[in-house]
Every structure is written in C-alpha cells, then in structure tokens.
Amino acid sequence: MDEKLWAQIDAEQPVPAHIQERMEECRKKRMILPEDSLIKRPVMVEGIRKAGVINTGVLDEVGKHIRAGMTTQDIDDIVAEYTAAHGAICAPLHYEGFPKSVCTSLNNVVCHGIPSRLIKIHDGDIINVDCTTILDGYYADASRMFMIGNVSDARRRLVEETKKCLEIGVAAAQPWATVGDIGYAISKYAHSKGYSVVRELGGHGVGCDFHEDPFVAHIGKKGSGMVLVPGMVITIEPMINAGKAGVVIDPYDDWTIYTKDGSDSAQWEYTLLITETGNEILTY
Ligand code: MF3
Ligand code: CO
Ligand code: CO
C-alpha cells in the first residue's frame, strides 16, 4: 500500500485512551485542549520526520555556501535546487502569494524577507534563512541565523542569545505543560538580556499543513493557553530584537517585516514533536 494511503487509515485511529483520560482531567480544570486532529498519529509523525530530514539538509546546504558577495536570490536558488533534487517541495513558493522558495531576512528584517537579485549579503551581516519543506504532503519548518564574515560583538550576542531563547522554549515544551509556559520562559530570558520579543508573529502547529493551531506566542503567562498533548507537532521560532519590540510591514511588497526602530533582529526555529516524556526536534 502506498504511504499516503496508509497515513490516511492511520489518521482514523482514535487518540490513545490513556491520553484521552488525561485530556479529560485537564478539561475539568477548564484548560484549553487541542482538537483530536492536532494530535498526530504515528504514521503522520513518520511523514513529518522524513520531511524534517530533508528540511535540515536544505539548511545544511545553505550553510555550506552562504558567503559575502552572494545575493539572497542565490540562497533561493540553492534551496529550490536541493529541495527538488530530494523529491520535495518548498512550501513558501506561492503560499498566500509569497513569490519565492525561502525567506531570507537580513539584519533589521525580522522575518519574511523576499529573496532578490538586488539584495547582496555583506561582510558583517546577520541573516535568517527560513525553510519549510513538503514531502508526501507533510510539512517541516525550521530556520537558522548565519553570521557573515566579521560580525560585531553586539550582533553575535543577539544571534547567540536568540538561539538560547529557542532552546529555553524547547525545554519548556513539555507534555501537559501549556503554550503559555513556552512564551513565559522565552520572554523572561530575552528581557533579562535586555532584548525585546516580537509579539505579532509566533510559532504554530505544523505537519499536515503549513500553519495549524495553536499560535505559539513567544511571550506569555505560565499555565495559560492550550495544553501541550503528546502527539502535537509545533514550531518555536522566537524573533528577538536588539531594540524595541515594534515591527512594521513593507508597504510595497506586503511581506517583509522590519523592526520599527531599525534595530537588528534575530530568529531561530525548530519543528518539534511533543512526546509522552518530553519532546523530539524534527527539523532544525
Ligand atoms: N516559515 C515561516 C514560518 O516559520 C512562514 C513563512 S510564510 C512565507 O512560519 F510565505 F513567507 F513563506
Ligand atoms: Co519557518
Ligand atoms: Co514556522
């Protein structure tokens, strides 16, 4: 039987009884629970995991080639070529009208930068490359920062502390914790380092579609928001600004998000599976 058919059958299986029981306890405490459709069955997880391996490979490939003097279109070419060579699809291309295969966000660009022949990467720049791969209908989403040549101490610190924010978020993403626990942990750390956290954009459920519930804010209150049930697949992708938290959208392309005050911004993203004992990173 072909894999996609098998996955459909598997998706019909109910959520395991011991998990349903625990969800019922949470519901009695008036906590917010995911729909059963957000709890991935094992064969779906297998599909997302495979998409994740290719997605990680795309980012590794970018890492091998990215350098000063390239344009962000060159990054798009690398992503498009590697993805196609592995039988997969770049999710950003034509997603809600997005014109390219990957997001490339330089310095004061927070996210959703559009690759262009006109945008050159310079020595001292920091750039986020955000890739989402579709394989056999399953999605995996991750992004990394790259530091180009001689980067200032301030930029290096921003990039490294933002990665720390992601790792702290992952540590908080425990089964039966809540989405609010993730945002609380990330924002507490970011603020302690003198940075601000972008509020308008966040992580999300992912796997059977590009953006699923829940919205994973990178700020939050302990114990608030949706319960993290084993089988959920989410991204955590903090956008951390050196200056103030405010952002603006490019009025011409309607995609590129900049910091309002022109300060630098960094972002790292993983897709992770909530398991019964912790979590598993599916692409990084
Ligand atoms: N990859 C982004 C995310 O992490 C979404 C990009 S949407 C696009 O959710 F259209 F700009 F590609
Ligand atoms: Co992404
Ligand atoms: Co994402």
mmCIF file of C-alpha atoms and ligand atoms in Angstrom:
data_model
loop_
_atom_site.group_PDB
_atom_site.id
_atom_site.type_symbol
_atom_site.label_atom_id
_atom_site.label_comp_id
_atom_site.label_asym_id
_atom_site.label_seq_id
_atom_site.Cartn_x
_atom_site.Cartn_y
_atom_site.Cartn_z
ATOM 1 C CA MET A 1 0.000 0.000 0.000
ATOM 2 C CA ASP A 2 1.359 3.458 -0.764
ATOM 3 C CA GLU A 3 2.417 5.505 2.186
ATOM 4 C CA LYS A 4 -0.090 8.312 1.866
ATOM 5 C CA LEU A 5 -2.999 5.828 1.829
ATOM 6 C CA TRP A 6 -1.573 4.132 4.873
ATOM 7 C CA ALA A 7 -1.324 7.508 6.609
ATOM 8 C CA GLN A 8 -4.986 8.224 5.920
ATOM 9 C CA ILE A 9 -6.030 4.952 7.522
ATOM 10 C CA ASP A 10 -3.787 5.622 10.464
ATOM 11 C CA ALA A 11 -5.303 9.073 10.929
ATOM 12 C CA GLU A 12 -8.661 7.396 11.505
ATOM 13 C CA GLN A 13 -7.329 5.709 14.619
ATOM 14 C CA PRO A 14 -8.538 7.302 17.860
ATOM 15 C CA VAL A 15 -6.265 9.152 20.256
ATOM 16 C CA PRO A 16 -4.956 6.510 22.732
ATOM 17 C CA ALA A 17 -7.259 6.007 25.730
ATOM 18 C CA HIS A 18 -4.714 6.946 28.415
ATOM 19 C CA ILE A 19 -4.097 10.271 26.637
ATOM 20 C CA GLN A 20 -7.826 10.913 26.269
ATOM 21 C CA GLU A 21 -8.245 10.315 30.007
ATOM 22 C CA ARG A 22 -5.541 12.802 30.882
ATOM 23 C CA MET A 23 -7.090 15.331 28.455
ATOM 24 C CA GLU A 24 -10.416 14.862 30.208
ATOM 25 C CA GLU A 25 -8.798 15.729 33.562
ATOM 26 C CA CYS A 26 -7.385 18.922 32.031
ATOM 27 C CA ARG A 27 -10.764 19.795 30.540
ATOM 28 C CA LYS A 28 -12.347 19.531 34.001
ATOM 29 C CA LYS A 29 -9.802 22.122 35.167
ATOM 30 C CA ARG A 30 -11.080 24.371 32.352
ATOM 31 C CA MET A 31 -7.812 24.199 30.455
ATOM 32 C CA ILE A 32 -7.767 24.637 26.660
ATOM 33 C CA LEU A 33 -7.312 21.317 24.815
ATOM 34 C CA PRO A 34 -6.377 20.696 21.171
ATOM 35 C CA GLU A 35 -8.810 19.147 18.711
ATOM 36 C CA ASP A 36 -8.039 15.466 18.109
ATOM 37 C CA SER A 37 -6.929 16.412 14.561
ATOM 38 C CA LEU A 38 -3.936 18.270 16.046
ATOM 39 C CA ILE A 39 -2.690 15.105 17.749
ATOM 40 C CA LYS A 40 -0.582 13.327 15.120
ATOM 41 C CA ARG A 41 -0.803 9.556 14.751
ATOM 42 C CA PRO A 42 2.475 7.594 14.422
ATOM 43 C CA VAL A 43 2.457 7.278 10.627
ATOM 44 C CA MET A 44 1.874 11.032 10.302
ATOM 45 C CA VAL A 45 4.800 11.665 12.624
ATOM 46 C CA GLU A 46 6.884 9.382 10.403
ATOM 47 C CA GLY A 47 5.961 11.516 7.372
ATOM 48 C CA ILE A 48 6.776 14.791 9.139
ATOM 49 C CA ARG A 49 10.048 13.304 10.366
ATOM 50 C CA LYS A 50 11.069 12.473 6.780
ATOM 51 C CA ALA A 51 10.169 15.978 5.598
ATOM 52 C CA GLY A 52 12.240 17.225 8.531
ATOM 53 C CA VAL A 53 15.342 15.328 7.456
ATOM 54 C CA ILE A 54 15.223 16.985 4.026
ATOM 55 C CA ASN A 55 14.492 20.390 5.548
ATOM 56 C CA THR A 56 17.530 20.079 7.825
ATOM 57 C CA GLY A 57 19.547 19.055 4.758
ATOM 58 C CA VAL A 58 18.433 22.206 2.926
ATOM 59 C CA LEU A 59 19.683 24.406 5.768
ATOM 60 C CA ASP A 60 22.962 22.460 5.958
ATOM 61 C CA GLU A 61 23.390 23.024 2.216
ATOM 62 C CA VAL A 62 22.756 26.763 2.610
ATOM 63 C CA GLY A 63 25.314 26.799 5.427
ATOM 64 C CA LYS A 64 27.960 25.278 3.172
ATOM 65 C CA HIS A 65 27.634 28.001 0.531
ATOM 66 C CA ILE A 66 26.422 31.215 2.138
ATOM 67 C CA ARG A 67 29.005 33.990 1.979
ATOM 68 C CA ALA A 68 29.535 37.719 1.449
ATOM 69 C CA GLY A 69 29.005 38.802 -2.153
ATOM 70 C CA MET A 70 26.087 36.460 -2.789
ATOM 71 C CA THR A 71 22.583 37.782 -3.274
ATOM 72 C CA THR A 72 19.599 36.456 -1.382
ATOM 73 C CA GLN A 73 18.359 35.127 -4.754
ATOM 74 C CA ASP A 74 21.418 32.850 -4.754
ATOM 75 C CA ILE A 75 20.129 31.400 -1.448
ATOM 76 C CA ASP A 76 16.715 30.881 -3.051
ATOM 77 C CA ASP A 77 18.376 29.026 -5.950
ATOM 78 C CA ILE A 78 20.251 26.701 -3.551
ATOM 79 C CA VAL A 79 17.071 25.939 -1.584
ATOM 80 C CA ALA A 80 14.934 25.348 -4.683
ATOM 81 C CA GLU A 81 17.520 23.090 -6.310
ATOM 82 C CA TYR A 82 18.319 20.950 -3.238
ATOM 83 C CA THR A 83 14.645 20.539 -2.375
ATOM 84 C CA ALA A 84 13.657 19.456 -5.900
ATOM 85 C CA ALA A 85 16.648 17.091 -6.087
ATOM 86 C CA HIS A 86 15.267 15.353 -2.992
ATOM 87 C CA GLY A 87 11.759 14.965 -4.407
ATOM 88 C CA ALA A 88 10.270 17.604 -2.129
ATOM 89 C CA ILE A 89 8.506 20.974 -2.466
ATOM 90 C CA CYS A 90 9.329 24.401 -0.996
ATOM 91 C CA ALA A 91 6.230 25.382 0.975
ATOM 92 C CA PRO A 92 6.750 29.181 0.774
ATOM 93 C CA LEU A 93 6.545 29.321 -3.053
ATOM 94 C CA HIS A 94 3.110 30.788 -3.898
ATOM 95 C CA TYR A 95 1.962 30.391 -0.276
ATOM 96 C CA GLU A 96 -0.615 33.178 0.087
ATOM 97 C CA GLY A 97 1.122 34.847 -2.841
ATOM 98 C CA PHE A 98 4.679 34.661 -1.476
ATOM 99 C CA PRO A 99 6.849 34.818 -4.626
ATOM 100 C CA LYS A 100 9.943 32.782 -3.635
ATOM 101 C CA SER A 101 11.009 29.403 -2.193
ATOM 102 C CA VAL A 102 12.525 30.580 1.100
ATOM 103 C CA CYS A 103 12.545 33.594 3.420
ATOM 104 C CA THR A 104 15.840 35.480 3.749
ATOM 105 C CA SER A 105 15.818 38.141 6.478
ATOM 106 C CA LEU A 106 18.865 40.415 6.854
ATOM 107 C CA ASN A 107 19.864 42.494 9.899
ATOM 108 C CA ASN A 108 16.855 44.721 10.728
ATOM 109 C CA VAL A 109 14.443 42.423 8.863
ATOM 110 C CA VAL A 110 12.516 40.390 11.433
ATOM 111 C CA CYS A 111 11.123 37.742 9.044
ATOM 112 C CA HIS A 112 9.507 37.066 5.641
ATOM 113 C CA GLY A 113 12.297 38.759 3.665
ATOM 114 C CA ILE A 114 11.857 38.040 -0.063
ATOM 115 C CA PRO A 115 14.946 36.787 -1.903
ATOM 116 C CA SER A 116 16.112 39.186 -4.612
ATOM 117 C CA ARG A 117 18.947 39.647 -7.120
ATOM 118 C CA LEU A 118 19.120 43.211 -5.779
ATOM 119 C CA ILE A 119 19.845 42.251 -2.157
ATOM 120 C CA LYS A 120 23.509 41.481 -1.577
ATOM 121 C CA ILE A 121 24.897 39.798 1.536
ATOM 122 C CA HIS A 122 27.796 41.785 3.028
ATOM 123 C CA ASP A 123 30.593 41.079 5.464
ATOM 124 C CA GLY A 124 29.284 41.741 8.990
ATOM 125 C CA ASP A 125 25.650 40.928 8.161
ATOM 126 C CA ILE A 126 23.419 38.552 10.094
ATOM 127 C CA ILE A 127 20.779 36.722 8.094
ATOM 128 C CA ASN A 128 17.952 34.353 8.888
ATOM 129 C CA VAL A 129 17.150 31.648 6.334
ATOM 130 C CA ASP A 130 13.732 30.079 6.950
ATOM 131 C CA CYS A 131 12.916 26.880 5.043
ATOM 132 C CA THR A 132 9.750 24.821 5.007
ATOM 133 C CA THR A 133 9.734 21.531 3.114
ATOM 134 C CA ILE A 134 6.749 19.486 1.963
ATOM 135 C CA LEU A 135 7.332 15.777 1.384
ATOM 136 C CA ASP A 136 4.441 13.432 0.543
ATOM 137 C CA GLY A 137 2.075 16.108 1.850
ATOM 138 C CA TYR A 138 3.837 16.548 5.205
ATOM 139 C CA TYR A 139 5.428 19.837 6.335
ATOM 140 C CA ALA A 140 8.571 20.582 8.346
ATOM 141 C CA ASP A 141 9.661 24.149 9.175
ATOM 142 C CA ALA A 142 12.971 25.488 10.544
ATOM 143 C CA SER A 143 15.242 28.497 10.334
ATOM 144 C CA ARG A 144 18.787 29.389 11.278
ATOM 145 C CA MET A 145 20.864 32.523 11.596
ATOM 146 C CA PHE A 146 24.095 32.835 9.646
ATOM 147 C CA MET A 147 26.817 35.297 10.623
ATOM 148 C CA ILE A 148 28.674 36.563 7.563
ATOM 149 C CA GLY A 149 32.408 37.191 7.994
ATOM 150 C CA ASN A 150 33.385 39.610 10.746
ATOM 151 C CA VAL A 151 30.256 40.276 12.750
ATOM 152 C CA SER A 152 30.151 42.864 15.572
ATOM 153 C CA ASP A 153 30.034 41.626 19.164
ATOM 154 C CA ALA A 154 26.542 43.096 19.521
ATOM 155 C CA ARG A 155 25.254 41.130 16.535
ATOM 156 C CA ARG A 156 26.966 37.921 17.622
ATOM 157 C CA ARG A 157 25.468 38.246 21.074
ATOM 158 C CA LEU A 158 21.998 38.822 19.615
ATOM 159 C CA VAL A 159 22.285 35.726 17.397
ATOM 160 C CA GLU A 160 23.587 33.519 20.223
ATOM 161 C CA GLU A 161 21.118 34.714 22.845
ATOM 162 C CA THR A 162 18.228 34.236 20.396
ATOM 163 C CA LYS A 163 19.302 30.626 19.931
ATOM 164 C CA LYS A 164 19.320 30.342 23.726
ATOM 165 C CA CYS A 165 15.741 31.701 23.726
ATOM 166 C CA LEU A 166 14.708 28.912 21.349
ATOM 167 C CA GLU A 167 16.425 26.269 23.494
ATOM 168 C CA ILE A 168 14.718 27.611 26.617
ATOM 169 C CA GLY A 169 11.398 27.459 24.767
ATOM 170 C CA VAL A 170 12.065 23.852 23.773
ATOM 171 C CA ALA A 171 12.890 22.964 27.396
ATOM 172 C CA ALA A 172 9.524 24.439 28.450
ATOM 173 C CA ALA A 173 7.619 22.493 25.758
ATOM 174 C CA GLN A 174 6.888 19.504 27.988
ATOM 175 C CA PRO A 175 3.884 17.207 27.721
ATOM 176 C CA TRP A 176 0.912 18.565 29.727
ATOM 177 C CA ALA A 177 2.542 21.991 30.057
ATOM 178 C CA THR A 178 0.875 24.823 28.099
ATOM 179 C CA VAL A 179 1.740 27.081 25.208
ATOM 180 C CA GLY A 180 1.903 29.967 27.691
ATOM 181 C CA ASP A 181 4.738 28.231 29.543
ATOM 182 C CA ILE A 182 6.845 28.444 26.377
ATOM 183 C CA GLY A 183 6.247 32.166 25.875
ATOM 184 C CA TYR A 184 6.783 32.881 29.561
ATOM 185 C CA ALA A 185 10.176 31.140 29.610
ATOM 186 C CA ILE A 186 11.399 32.759 26.388
ATOM 187 C CA SER A 187 10.337 36.306 27.219
ATOM 188 C CA LYS A 188 11.709 36.121 30.750
ATOM 189 C CA TYR A 189 15.141 35.173 29.413
ATOM 190 C CA ALA A 190 15.120 37.650 26.490
ATOM 191 C CA HIS A 191 14.162 40.544 28.743
ATOM 192 C CA SER A 192 16.855 39.589 31.272
ATOM 193 C CA LYS A 193 19.383 40.090 28.456
ATOM 194 C CA GLY A 194 17.976 43.496 27.552
ATOM 195 C CA TYR A 195 16.219 42.355 24.383
ATOM 196 C CA SER A 196 12.605 42.601 23.283
ATOM 197 C CA VAL A 197 10.322 39.903 21.907
ATOM 198 C CA VAL A 198 8.220 40.326 18.755
ATOM 199 C CA ARG A 199 4.535 39.794 19.586
ATOM 200 C CA GLU A 200 2.732 39.925 16.269
ATOM 201 C CA LEU A 201 4.227 36.710 14.876
ATOM 202 C CA GLY A 202 4.840 33.368 16.514
ATOM 203 C CA GLY A 203 5.265 29.658 16.239
ATOM 204 C CA HIS A 204 2.432 27.364 15.209
ATOM 205 C CA GLY A 205 1.176 23.860 14.828
ATOM 206 C CA VAL A 206 2.619 22.262 11.704
ATOM 207 C CA GLY A 207 2.803 18.918 9.921
ATOM 208 C CA CYS A 208 -0.348 18.280 7.894
ATOM 209 C CA ASP A 209 -0.481 21.943 6.854
ATOM 210 C CA PHE A 210 1.935 24.902 6.917
ATOM 211 C CA HIS A 211 0.239 26.757 9.770
ATOM 212 C CA GLU A 212 -2.061 24.884 12.140
ATOM 213 C CA ASP A 213 -3.329 25.688 15.630
ATOM 214 C CA PRO A 214 -2.130 26.595 18.179
ATOM 215 C CA PHE A 215 -0.470 30.006 17.765
ATOM 216 C CA VAL A 216 2.723 29.744 19.825
ATOM 217 C CA ALA A 217 3.388 33.230 21.218
ATOM 218 C CA HIS A 218 6.907 33.906 22.449
ATOM 219 C CA ILE A 219 5.543 35.917 25.344
ATOM 220 C CA GLY A 220 3.021 34.539 27.782
ATOM 221 C CA LYS A 221 1.718 33.659 31.191
ATOM 222 C CA LYS A 222 2.636 30.410 32.941
ATOM 223 C CA GLY A 223 -0.144 27.850 32.667
ATOM 224 C CA SER A 224 -2.125 29.839 30.089
ATOM 225 C CA GLY A 225 -3.179 28.790 26.585
ATOM 226 C CA MET A 226 -3.516 25.376 25.001
ATOM 227 C CA VAL A 227 -2.267 22.255 26.764
ATOM 228 C CA LEU A 228 0.649 20.511 25.007
ATOM 229 C CA VAL A 229 -0.604 16.982 24.420
ATOM 230 C CA PRO A 230 1.741 14.171 23.305
ATOM 231 C CA GLY A 231 1.459 13.844 19.526
ATOM 232 C CA MET A 232 1.213 17.577 18.856
ATOM 233 C CA VAL A 233 3.771 18.980 16.431
ATOM 234 C CA ILE A 234 4.594 22.681 16.791
ATOM 235 C CA THR A 235 7.240 25.190 15.870
ATOM 236 C CA ILE A 236 9.002 27.507 18.273
ATOM 237 C CA GLU A 237 10.590 30.424 16.440
ATOM 238 C CA PRO A 238 11.365 33.430 18.648
ATOM 239 C CA MET A 239 12.042 36.739 16.908
ATOM 240 C CA ILE A 240 14.204 38.792 19.246
ATOM 241 C CA ASN A 241 15.005 42.475 18.710
ATOM 242 C CA ALA A 242 18.061 44.358 19.954
ATOM 243 C CA GLY A 243 15.890 47.469 20.339
ATOM 244 C CA LYS A 244 12.159 47.840 20.833
ATOM 245 C CA ALA A 245 9.601 45.127 20.061
ATOM 246 C CA GLY A 246 7.586 47.077 17.462
ATOM 247 C CA VAL A 247 7.533 45.905 13.852
ATOM 248 C CA VAL A 248 6.331 47.325 10.534
ATOM 249 C CA ILE A 249 5.391 45.608 7.292
ATOM 250 C CA ASP A 250 6.819 46.751 3.961
ATOM 251 C CA PRO A 251 4.027 48.698 2.251
ATOM 252 C CA TYR A 252 5.378 47.867 -1.228
ATOM 253 C CA ASP A 253 5.830 44.080 -1.068
ATOM 254 C CA ASP A 254 3.347 43.460 1.793
ATOM 255 C CA TRP A 255 5.597 40.697 3.191
ATOM 256 C CA THR A 256 8.892 41.925 4.627
ATOM 257 C CA ILE A 257 8.641 42.628 8.353
ATOM 258 C CA TYR A 258 11.144 45.173 9.739
ATOM 259 C CA THR A 259 11.864 46.360 13.247
ATOM 260 C CA LYS A 260 10.084 49.687 13.677
ATOM 261 C CA ASP A 261 13.130 51.326 15.257
ATOM 262 C CA GLY A 262 15.605 49.956 12.690
ATOM 263 C CA SER A 263 17.409 47.800 15.274
ATOM 264 C CA ASP A 264 18.725 44.331 14.459
ATOM 265 C CA SER A 265 16.561 41.246 14.878
ATOM 266 C CA ALA A 266 17.358 37.526 15.044
ATOM 267 C CA GLN A 267 15.302 34.341 14.832
ATOM 268 C CA TRP A 268 15.837 30.578 15.122
ATOM 269 C CA GLU A 269 13.141 27.973 14.510
ATOM 270 C CA TYR A 270 12.672 24.252 15.144
ATOM 271 C CA THR A 271 9.748 21.936 14.474
ATOM 272 C CA LEU A 272 9.211 19.620 17.433
ATOM 273 C CA LEU A 273 7.020 16.717 18.427
ATOM 274 C CA ILE A 274 5.588 16.653 21.946
ATOM 275 C CA THR A 275 6.177 13.142 23.278
ATOM 276 C CA GLU A 276 4.995 11.405 26.451
ATOM 277 C CA THR A 277 8.370 12.017 28.091
ATOM 278 C CA GLY A 278 9.474 15.368 26.614
ATOM 279 C CA ASN A 279 9.902 16.390 23.011
ATOM 280 C CA GLU A 280 11.780 15.478 19.860
ATOM 281 C CA ILE A 281 13.194 18.008 17.397
ATOM 282 C CA LEU A 282 12.104 17.011 13.879
ATOM 283 C CA THR A 283 13.979 19.701 11.944
ATOM 284 C CA TYR A 284 16.497 22.334 12.992
HETATM 285 N N1 MF3 B 1 8.407 29.768 7.523
HETATM 286 C C1 MF3 B 1 7.616 30.836 8.100
HETATM 287 C C2 MF3 B 1 7.203 30.337 9.448
HETATM 288 O O1 MF3 B 1 8.062 29.977 10.191
HETATM 289 C C3 MF3 B 1 6.444 31.218 7.271
HETATM 290 C C4 MF3 B 1 6.806 31.855 6.001
HETATM 291 S S1 MF3 B 1 5.398 32.190 5.109
HETATM 292 C C5 MF3 B 1 6.028 32.670 3.648
HETATM 293 O O2 MF3 B 1 6.066 30.201 9.811
HETATM 294 F F1 MF3 B 1 5.056 32.732 2.839
HETATM 295 F F2 MF3 B 1 6.633 33.833 3.832
HETATM 296 F F3 MF3 B 1 6.915 31.803 3.257
HETATM 297 CO CO CO B 2 9.664 28.947 9.252
HETATM 298 CO CO CO B 3 7.174 28.456 11.321
#
